[in-house]
Amino acid sequence: MKQLIAANWKMYKTVAEAKSVACELTDLVPDLPENAEVAVFPPFTALAAVAEAFKGRAGFTLGAQDVYPAGEGAFTGEISPLMLLDAGCAYVLCGHSERRHVLGESDEFVGKKVAFSLEQGLAVVLCVGETLPQREAGDLSGVLRRQLESGLAGVPAGLEANRIVIAYEPVWAIGTGKVAGVAEIEQAHAIIRSYLEEFCPAIGRDVRILYGGSVKENNAGEIKRLVNVNGLLVGGASLQAGSFAQIIEA
Ligand code: PGA
């Protein structure tokens, strides 16, 4: 299974900036490590520019940061899986903590996005993770169970394992500079693996689990090599081509 090294650009970058970073990245990484695949999730307005920059570059893929679970219709401001596929996306993020906690998305709504995106042909990166109060209350396992059970409820039978990816992102580690410790990451990933095997028995063993939350050039290599870590989801350190290239090659 290839490691997925993903860049979440959040609400950063104009079209020109996105194009320049994507081109710089492909220049800096002429050959991807054999076991790695890269996915960049720019804002919607920059999808076309990044798609253009990645043209002909095997292993560099495009993703969107969000989606609405309907084919088309009167949903002002939203975007459908078909539109994302049309723009060149292979992946979509569902349930990022900023959407859950800033925009108020429920576990059930995230599950609808996952199911509909899979049905329409996108691969999904489902983000899960606990807040600091939830961790301090000893609720890590309960939170992960709830988010995964709802998030994976509509996964169709017969789905290939590489069409769904889980990103474990402890909310207290996102954008804070506080990376989770090695033991904390291994513990959470082991819990996620066991729920994957419970909720998706046919593919649970082979679904990739990414770690995200303050990943930088200096900790990426160590985290990548932990048991049950199959890639990284990088925010801040993916905004510059130089640091993201180092993370890819770490
Ligand atoms: P960060 O963000 O790397 O800046 O902590 C990760 C994410 O939100 O996906």
mmCIF file of C-alpha atoms and ligand atoms in Angstrom:
data_model
loop_
_atom_site.group_PDB
_atom_site.id
_atom_site.type_symbol
_atom_site.label_atom_id
_atom_site.label_comp_id
_atom_site.label_asym_id
_atom_site.label_seq_id
_atom_site.Cartn_x
_atom_site.Cartn_y
_atom_site.Cartn_z
ATOM 1 C CA MET A 1 0.000 0.000 0.000
ATOM 2 C CA LYS A 2 1.409 3.422 -0.987
ATOM 3 C CA GLN A 3 1.705 6.096 1.677
ATOM 4 C CA LEU A 4 -0.513 9.110 0.962
ATOM 5 C CA ILE A 5 1.150 12.440 1.696
ATOM 6 C CA ALA A 6 -1.617 15.033 1.557
ATOM 7 C CA ALA A 7 -1.505 18.835 1.582
ATOM 8 C CA ASN A 8 -4.521 20.704 2.960
ATOM 9 C CA TRP A 9 -4.165 24.315 1.829
ATOM 10 C CA LYS A 10 -7.359 25.384 3.652
ATOM 11 C CA MET A 11 -8.471 28.963 2.777
ATOM 12 C CA TYR A 12 -5.064 30.043 1.518
ATOM 13 C CA LYS A 13 -3.690 30.959 -1.918
ATOM 14 C CA THR A 14 -4.888 32.841 -4.961
ATOM 15 C CA VAL A 15 -4.844 31.057 -8.312
ATOM 16 C CA ALA A 16 -1.417 32.502 -9.152
ATOM 17 C CA GLU A 17 0.038 31.503 -5.779
ATOM 18 C CA ALA A 18 -1.385 27.974 -6.012
ATOM 19 C CA LYS A 19 0.006 27.530 -9.512
ATOM 20 C CA SER A 20 3.428 28.719 -8.500
ATOM 21 C CA VAL A 21 3.647 26.443 -5.419
ATOM 22 C CA ALA A 22 2.348 23.408 -7.359
ATOM 23 C CA CYS A 23 4.895 23.959 -10.161
ATOM 24 C CA GLU A 24 7.708 24.507 -7.653
ATOM 25 C CA LEU A 25 6.715 21.298 -5.870
ATOM 26 C CA THR A 26 6.873 19.164 -9.008
ATOM 27 C CA ASP A 27 10.275 20.724 -9.813
ATOM 28 C CA LEU A 28 11.588 20.026 -6.316
ATOM 29 C CA VAL A 29 10.351 16.428 -6.360
ATOM 30 C CA PRO A 30 11.099 15.172 -9.878
ATOM 31 C CA ASP A 31 10.699 11.563 -8.717
ATOM 32 C CA LEU A 32 8.360 10.608 -5.916
ATOM 33 C CA PRO A 33 9.637 8.046 -3.430
ATOM 34 C CA GLU A 34 8.492 4.659 -4.752
ATOM 35 C CA ASN A 35 6.042 4.042 -1.921
ATOM 36 C CA ALA A 36 4.447 7.504 -1.956
ATOM 37 C CA GLU A 37 1.486 9.227 -3.573
ATOM 38 C CA VAL A 38 0.906 12.983 -3.144
ATOM 39 C CA ALA A 39 -2.499 14.682 -3.030
ATOM 40 C CA VAL A 40 -2.954 18.459 -2.845
ATOM 41 C CA PHE A 41 -6.248 19.942 -1.613
ATOM 42 C CA PRO A 42 -6.299 23.599 -2.758
ATOM 43 C CA PRO A 43 -9.280 25.950 -2.408
ATOM 44 C CA PHE A 44 -11.968 25.364 -5.088
ATOM 45 C CA THR A 45 -10.879 28.413 -7.086
ATOM 46 C CA ALA A 46 -7.386 26.967 -7.568
ATOM 47 C CA LEU A 47 -8.339 23.386 -8.513
ATOM 48 C CA ALA A 48 -7.908 23.989 -12.237
ATOM 49 C CA ALA A 49 -4.509 25.638 -11.822
ATOM 50 C CA VAL A 50 -3.148 22.789 -9.695
ATOM 51 C CA ALA A 51 -4.650 20.198 -12.074
ATOM 52 C CA GLU A 52 -2.766 21.883 -14.899
ATOM 53 C CA ALA A 53 0.498 21.933 -12.929
ATOM 54 C CA PHE A 54 0.193 18.188 -12.157
ATOM 55 C CA LYS A 55 -0.639 17.163 -15.727
ATOM 56 C CA GLY A 56 1.539 14.240 -16.799
ATOM 57 C CA ARG A 57 3.049 13.839 -13.319
ATOM 58 C CA ALA A 58 2.264 10.344 -12.108
ATOM 59 C CA GLY A 59 1.567 10.145 -8.395
ATOM 60 C CA PHE A 60 0.595 13.828 -7.983
ATOM 61 C CA THR A 61 -3.173 13.934 -7.485
ATOM 62 C CA LEU A 62 -5.780 16.569 -6.770
ATOM 63 C CA GLY A 63 -8.383 16.717 -4.032
ATOM 64 C CA ALA A 64 -11.121 19.052 -2.792
ATOM 65 C CA GLN A 65 -11.583 20.198 0.792
ATOM 66 C CA ASP A 66 -15.338 19.615 0.962
ATOM 67 C CA VAL A 67 -18.390 18.461 -0.971
ATOM 68 C CA TYR A 68 -22.199 18.483 -0.730
ATOM 69 C CA PRO A 69 -24.038 15.149 -0.793
ATOM 70 C CA ALA A 70 -26.308 15.747 -3.798
ATOM 71 C CA GLY A 71 -25.887 15.493 -7.570
ATOM 72 C CA GLU A 72 -27.120 19.000 -8.340
ATOM 73 C CA GLY A 73 -29.837 21.369 -7.201
ATOM 74 C CA ALA A 74 -30.714 24.486 -5.281
ATOM 75 C CA PHE A 75 -27.829 24.406 -2.782
ATOM 76 C CA THR A 76 -26.323 27.884 -2.995
ATOM 77 C CA GLY A 77 -22.615 27.922 -2.305
ATOM 78 C CA GLU A 78 -22.186 24.148 -2.385
ATOM 79 C CA ILE A 79 -20.353 21.859 -4.810
ATOM 80 C CA SER A 80 -21.158 18.335 -6.007
ATOM 81 C CA PRO A 81 -18.943 15.267 -6.444
ATOM 82 C CA LEU A 82 -19.544 15.383 -10.198
ATOM 83 C CA MET A 83 -18.255 18.969 -10.356
ATOM 84 C CA LEU A 84 -15.157 17.937 -8.415
ATOM 85 C CA LEU A 85 -14.508 14.963 -10.708
ATOM 86 C CA ASP A 86 -15.004 17.303 -13.665
ATOM 87 C CA ALA A 87 -12.374 19.657 -12.195
ATOM 88 C CA GLY A 88 -9.879 16.771 -12.031
ATOM 89 C CA CYS A 89 -10.225 15.736 -8.385
ATOM 90 C CA ALA A 90 -9.561 12.170 -7.334
ATOM 91 C CA TYR A 91 -10.053 12.781 -3.598
ATOM 92 C CA VAL A 92 -12.283 14.781 -1.279
ATOM 93 C CA LEU A 93 -11.840 15.566 2.418
ATOM 94 C CA CYS A 94 -14.901 14.856 4.558
ATOM 95 C CA GLY A 95 -15.325 15.889 8.175
ATOM 96 C CA HIS A 96 -12.213 17.985 8.680
ATOM 97 C CA SER A 97 -12.244 19.258 12.262
ATOM 98 C CA GLU A 98 -12.616 22.861 11.088
ATOM 99 C CA ARG A 99 -15.838 21.862 9.310
ATOM 100 C CA ARG A 100 -17.054 19.920 12.327
ATOM 101 C CA HIS A 101 -16.153 22.539 14.945
ATOM 102 C CA VAL A 102 -16.233 25.891 13.083
ATOM 103 C CA LEU A 103 -19.031 25.134 10.600
ATOM 104 C CA GLY A 104 -20.997 22.803 12.884
ATOM 105 C CA GLU A 105 -21.136 19.663 10.716
ATOM 106 C CA SER A 106 -22.614 16.635 12.465
ATOM 107 C CA ASP A 107 -21.289 13.079 12.330
ATOM 108 C CA GLU A 108 -24.386 12.067 10.329
ATOM 109 C CA PHE A 109 -23.924 14.820 7.726
ATOM 110 C CA VAL A 110 -20.273 13.831 7.322
ATOM 111 C CA GLY A 111 -21.428 10.229 6.792
ATOM 112 C CA LYS A 112 -23.782 11.366 4.004
ATOM 113 C CA LYS A 113 -20.928 13.181 2.277
ATOM 114 C CA VAL A 114 -18.702 10.104 2.497
ATOM 115 C CA ALA A 115 -21.360 7.739 1.129
ATOM 116 C CA PHE A 116 -22.450 9.977 -1.743
ATOM 117 C CA SER A 117 -18.893 10.897 -2.764
ATOM 118 C CA LEU A 118 -17.910 7.218 -2.885
ATOM 119 C CA GLU A 119 -21.004 6.357 -4.880
ATOM 120 C CA GLN A 120 -20.173 9.096 -7.395
ATOM 121 C CA GLY A 121 -16.594 7.886 -7.871
ATOM 122 C CA LEU A 122 -14.409 10.066 -5.643
ATOM 123 C CA ALA A 123 -11.978 8.608 -3.124
ATOM 124 C CA VAL A 124 -12.636 9.969 0.370
ATOM 125 C CA VAL A 125 -10.319 11.105 3.149
ATOM 126 C CA LEU A 126 -12.500 10.945 6.273
ATOM 127 C CA CYS A 127 -11.027 13.071 9.079
ATOM 128 C CA VAL A 128 -11.566 12.113 12.711
ATOM 129 C CA GLY A 129 -10.078 13.239 15.997
ATOM 130 C CA GLU A 130 -10.796 14.285 19.553
ATOM 131 C CA THR A 131 -10.747 17.721 21.200
ATOM 132 C CA LEU A 132 -8.583 18.325 24.274
ATOM 133 C CA PRO A 133 -11.529 18.184 26.717
ATOM 134 C CA GLN A 134 -12.652 14.890 25.148
ATOM 135 C CA ARG A 135 -9.130 13.457 25.518
ATOM 136 C CA GLU A 136 -8.848 14.693 29.103
ATOM 137 C CA ALA A 137 -12.216 13.109 29.901
ATOM 138 C CA GLY A 138 -10.848 9.739 28.720
ATOM 139 C CA ASP A 139 -13.175 9.705 25.736
ATOM 140 C CA LEU A 140 -10.671 9.168 22.895
ATOM 141 C CA SER A 141 -11.953 5.745 21.983
ATOM 142 C CA GLY A 142 -15.622 6.784 22.246
ATOM 143 C CA VAL A 143 -15.146 9.816 19.995
ATOM 144 C CA LEU A 144 -13.278 7.821 17.360
ATOM 145 C CA ARG A 145 -15.914 5.075 17.474
ATOM 146 C CA ARG A 146 -18.764 7.560 17.009
ATOM 147 C CA GLN A 147 -17.076 9.472 14.183
ATOM 148 C CA LEU A 148 -16.057 6.297 12.349
ATOM 149 C CA GLU A 149 -19.352 4.472 12.828
ATOM 150 C CA SER A 150 -21.339 7.420 11.398
ATOM 151 C CA GLY A 151 -18.705 8.337 8.840
ATOM 152 C CA LEU A 152 -18.475 4.828 7.419
ATOM 153 C CA ALA A 153 -22.160 3.926 7.716
ATOM 154 C CA GLY A 154 -22.806 4.266 3.979
ATOM 155 C CA VAL A 155 -19.629 2.659 2.643
ATOM 156 C CA PRO A 156 -20.844 0.318 -0.105
ATOM 157 C CA ALA A 157 -20.053 -3.381 -0.021
ATOM 158 C CA GLY A 158 -17.287 -4.313 -2.423
ATOM 159 C CA LEU A 159 -15.479 -0.960 -2.177
ATOM 160 C CA GLU A 160 -11.744 -1.157 -2.916
ATOM 161 C CA ALA A 161 -9.603 -0.355 0.133
ATOM 162 C CA ASN A 162 -7.770 2.491 -1.612
ATOM 163 C CA ARG A 163 -11.036 4.452 -2.149
ATOM 164 C CA ILE A 164 -11.318 5.330 1.534
ATOM 165 C CA VAL A 165 -8.634 6.846 3.737
ATOM 166 C CA ILE A 166 -8.902 7.860 7.394
ATOM 167 C CA ALA A 167 -7.012 10.890 8.688
ATOM 168 C CA TYR A 168 -6.490 10.958 12.455
ATOM 169 C CA GLU A 169 -6.146 14.606 13.442
ATOM 170 C CA PRO A 170 -6.350 15.353 17.156
ATOM 171 C CA VAL A 171 -8.033 18.771 17.233
ATOM 172 C CA TRP A 172 -5.596 20.051 19.882
ATOM 173 C CA ALA A 173 -2.661 19.375 17.524
ATOM 174 C CA ILE A 174 -4.027 21.176 14.441
ATOM 175 C CA GLY A 175 -2.245 24.424 13.707
ATOM 176 C CA THR A 176 -1.000 24.658 17.289
ATOM 177 C CA GLY A 177 2.563 23.397 16.916
ATOM 178 C CA LYS A 178 1.682 20.683 19.475
ATOM 179 C CA VAL A 179 2.307 17.430 17.660
ATOM 180 C CA ALA A 180 0.888 14.297 19.269
ATOM 181 C CA GLY A 181 3.563 12.064 20.803
ATOM 182 C CA VAL A 182 4.647 8.823 19.185
ATOM 183 C CA ALA A 183 2.781 6.714 21.767
ATOM 184 C CA GLU A 184 -0.375 8.822 21.406
ATOM 185 C CA ILE A 185 -0.329 8.459 17.623
ATOM 186 C CA GLU A 186 0.251 4.700 17.747
ATOM 187 C CA GLN A 187 -2.514 4.271 20.321
ATOM 188 C CA ALA A 188 -5.086 6.257 18.319
ATOM 189 C CA HIS A 189 -4.142 4.564 15.034
ATOM 190 C CA ALA A 190 -4.470 1.114 16.640
ATOM 191 C CA ILE A 191 -7.945 2.044 17.913
ATOM 192 C CA ILE A 192 -8.903 3.294 14.441
ATOM 193 C CA ARG A 193 -7.582 0.106 12.825
ATOM 194 C CA SER A 194 -9.710 -2.037 15.123
ATOM 195 C CA TYR A 195 -12.856 0.005 14.344
ATOM 196 C CA LEU A 196 -12.083 -0.187 10.612
ATOM 197 C CA GLU A 197 -11.920 -3.966 10.902
ATOM 198 C CA GLU A 198 -15.233 -3.921 12.771
ATOM 199 C CA PHE A 199 -17.137 -1.508 10.489
ATOM 200 C CA CYS A 200 -15.547 -2.489 7.130
ATOM 201 C CA PRO A 201 -14.431 -6.081 7.710
ATOM 202 C CA ALA A 202 -13.601 -6.822 4.064
ATOM 203 C CA ILE A 203 -11.140 -3.932 3.661
ATOM 204 C CA GLY A 204 -10.451 -2.579 7.177
ATOM 205 C CA ARG A 205 -6.971 -4.083 7.368
ATOM 206 C CA ASP A 206 -5.868 -2.356 4.149
ATOM 207 C CA VAL A 207 -7.405 1.106 4.560
ATOM 208 C CA ARG A 208 -4.745 3.797 4.927
ATOM 209 C CA ILE A 209 -4.680 5.801 8.156
ATOM 210 C CA LEU A 210 -2.949 9.201 7.928
ATOM 211 C CA TYR A 211 -1.743 11.308 10.844
ATOM 212 C CA GLY A 212 -2.352 15.065 10.777
ATOM 213 C CA GLY A 213 -1.688 17.872 13.249
ATOM 214 C CA SER A 214 1.441 20.055 13.246
ATOM 215 C CA VAL A 215 3.411 17.772 10.941
ATOM 216 C CA LYS A 216 6.652 19.542 9.952
ATOM 217 C CA GLU A 217 9.866 18.720 8.083
ATOM 218 C CA ASN A 218 11.545 17.683 11.339
ATOM 219 C CA ASN A 219 8.937 15.197 12.589
ATOM 220 C CA ALA A 220 7.473 13.795 9.344
ATOM 221 C CA GLY A 221 9.990 10.976 8.886
ATOM 222 C CA GLU A 222 9.548 9.586 12.383
ATOM 223 C CA ILE A 223 5.721 9.737 12.237
ATOM 224 C CA LYS A 224 5.560 8.127 8.785
ATOM 225 C CA ARG A 225 7.369 5.069 10.058
ATOM 226 C CA LEU A 226 5.094 4.328 13.025
ATOM 227 C CA VAL A 227 2.956 1.205 13.082
ATOM 228 C CA ASN A 228 -0.431 1.767 11.383
ATOM 229 C CA VAL A 229 0.630 5.157 9.979
ATOM 230 C CA ASN A 230 0.125 5.075 6.215
ATOM 231 C CA GLY A 231 0.711 8.707 5.370
ATOM 232 C CA LEU A 232 0.298 12.298 6.539
ATOM 233 C CA LEU A 233 -2.207 15.146 6.215
ATOM 234 C CA VAL A 234 -0.276 18.399 6.367
ATOM 235 C CA GLY A 235 -1.696 21.907 6.775
ATOM 236 C CA GLY A 236 0.658 24.807 7.539
ATOM 237 C CA ALA A 237 3.860 23.087 6.412
ATOM 238 C CA SER A 238 2.345 22.244 3.014
ATOM 239 C CA LEU A 239 1.840 25.881 2.032
ATOM 240 C CA GLN A 240 5.452 26.277 0.915
ATOM 241 C CA ALA A 241 6.814 23.899 -1.711
ATOM 242 C CA GLY A 242 10.190 23.628 0.054
ATOM 243 C CA SER A 243 8.861 22.345 3.375
ATOM 244 C CA PHE A 244 6.253 20.079 1.767
ATOM 245 C CA ALA A 245 8.896 18.586 -0.554
ATOM 246 C CA GLN A 246 11.023 17.755 2.493
ATOM 247 C CA ILE A 247 8.014 16.102 4.156
ATOM 248 C CA ILE A 248 7.361 14.008 1.036
ATOM 249 C CA GLU A 249 10.977 12.869 0.981
ATOM 250 C CA ALA A 250 11.420 12.456 4.773
HETATM 251 P P1 PGA B 1 -1.595 21.658 10.505
HETATM 252 O O1 PGA B 1 -3.044 21.291 9.900
HETATM 253 O O2 PGA B 1 -0.598 20.751 9.809
HETATM 254 O O3 PGA B 1 -1.394 23.098 10.178
HETATM 255 O O4 PGA B 1 -1.644 21.388 11.973
HETATM 256 C C1 PGA B 1 -3.416 19.971 9.593
HETATM 257 C C2 PGA B 1 -4.835 19.929 9.070
HETATM 258 O O5 PGA B 1 -5.677 20.709 9.546
HETATM 259 O O6 PGA B 1 -5.171 19.120 8.190
#
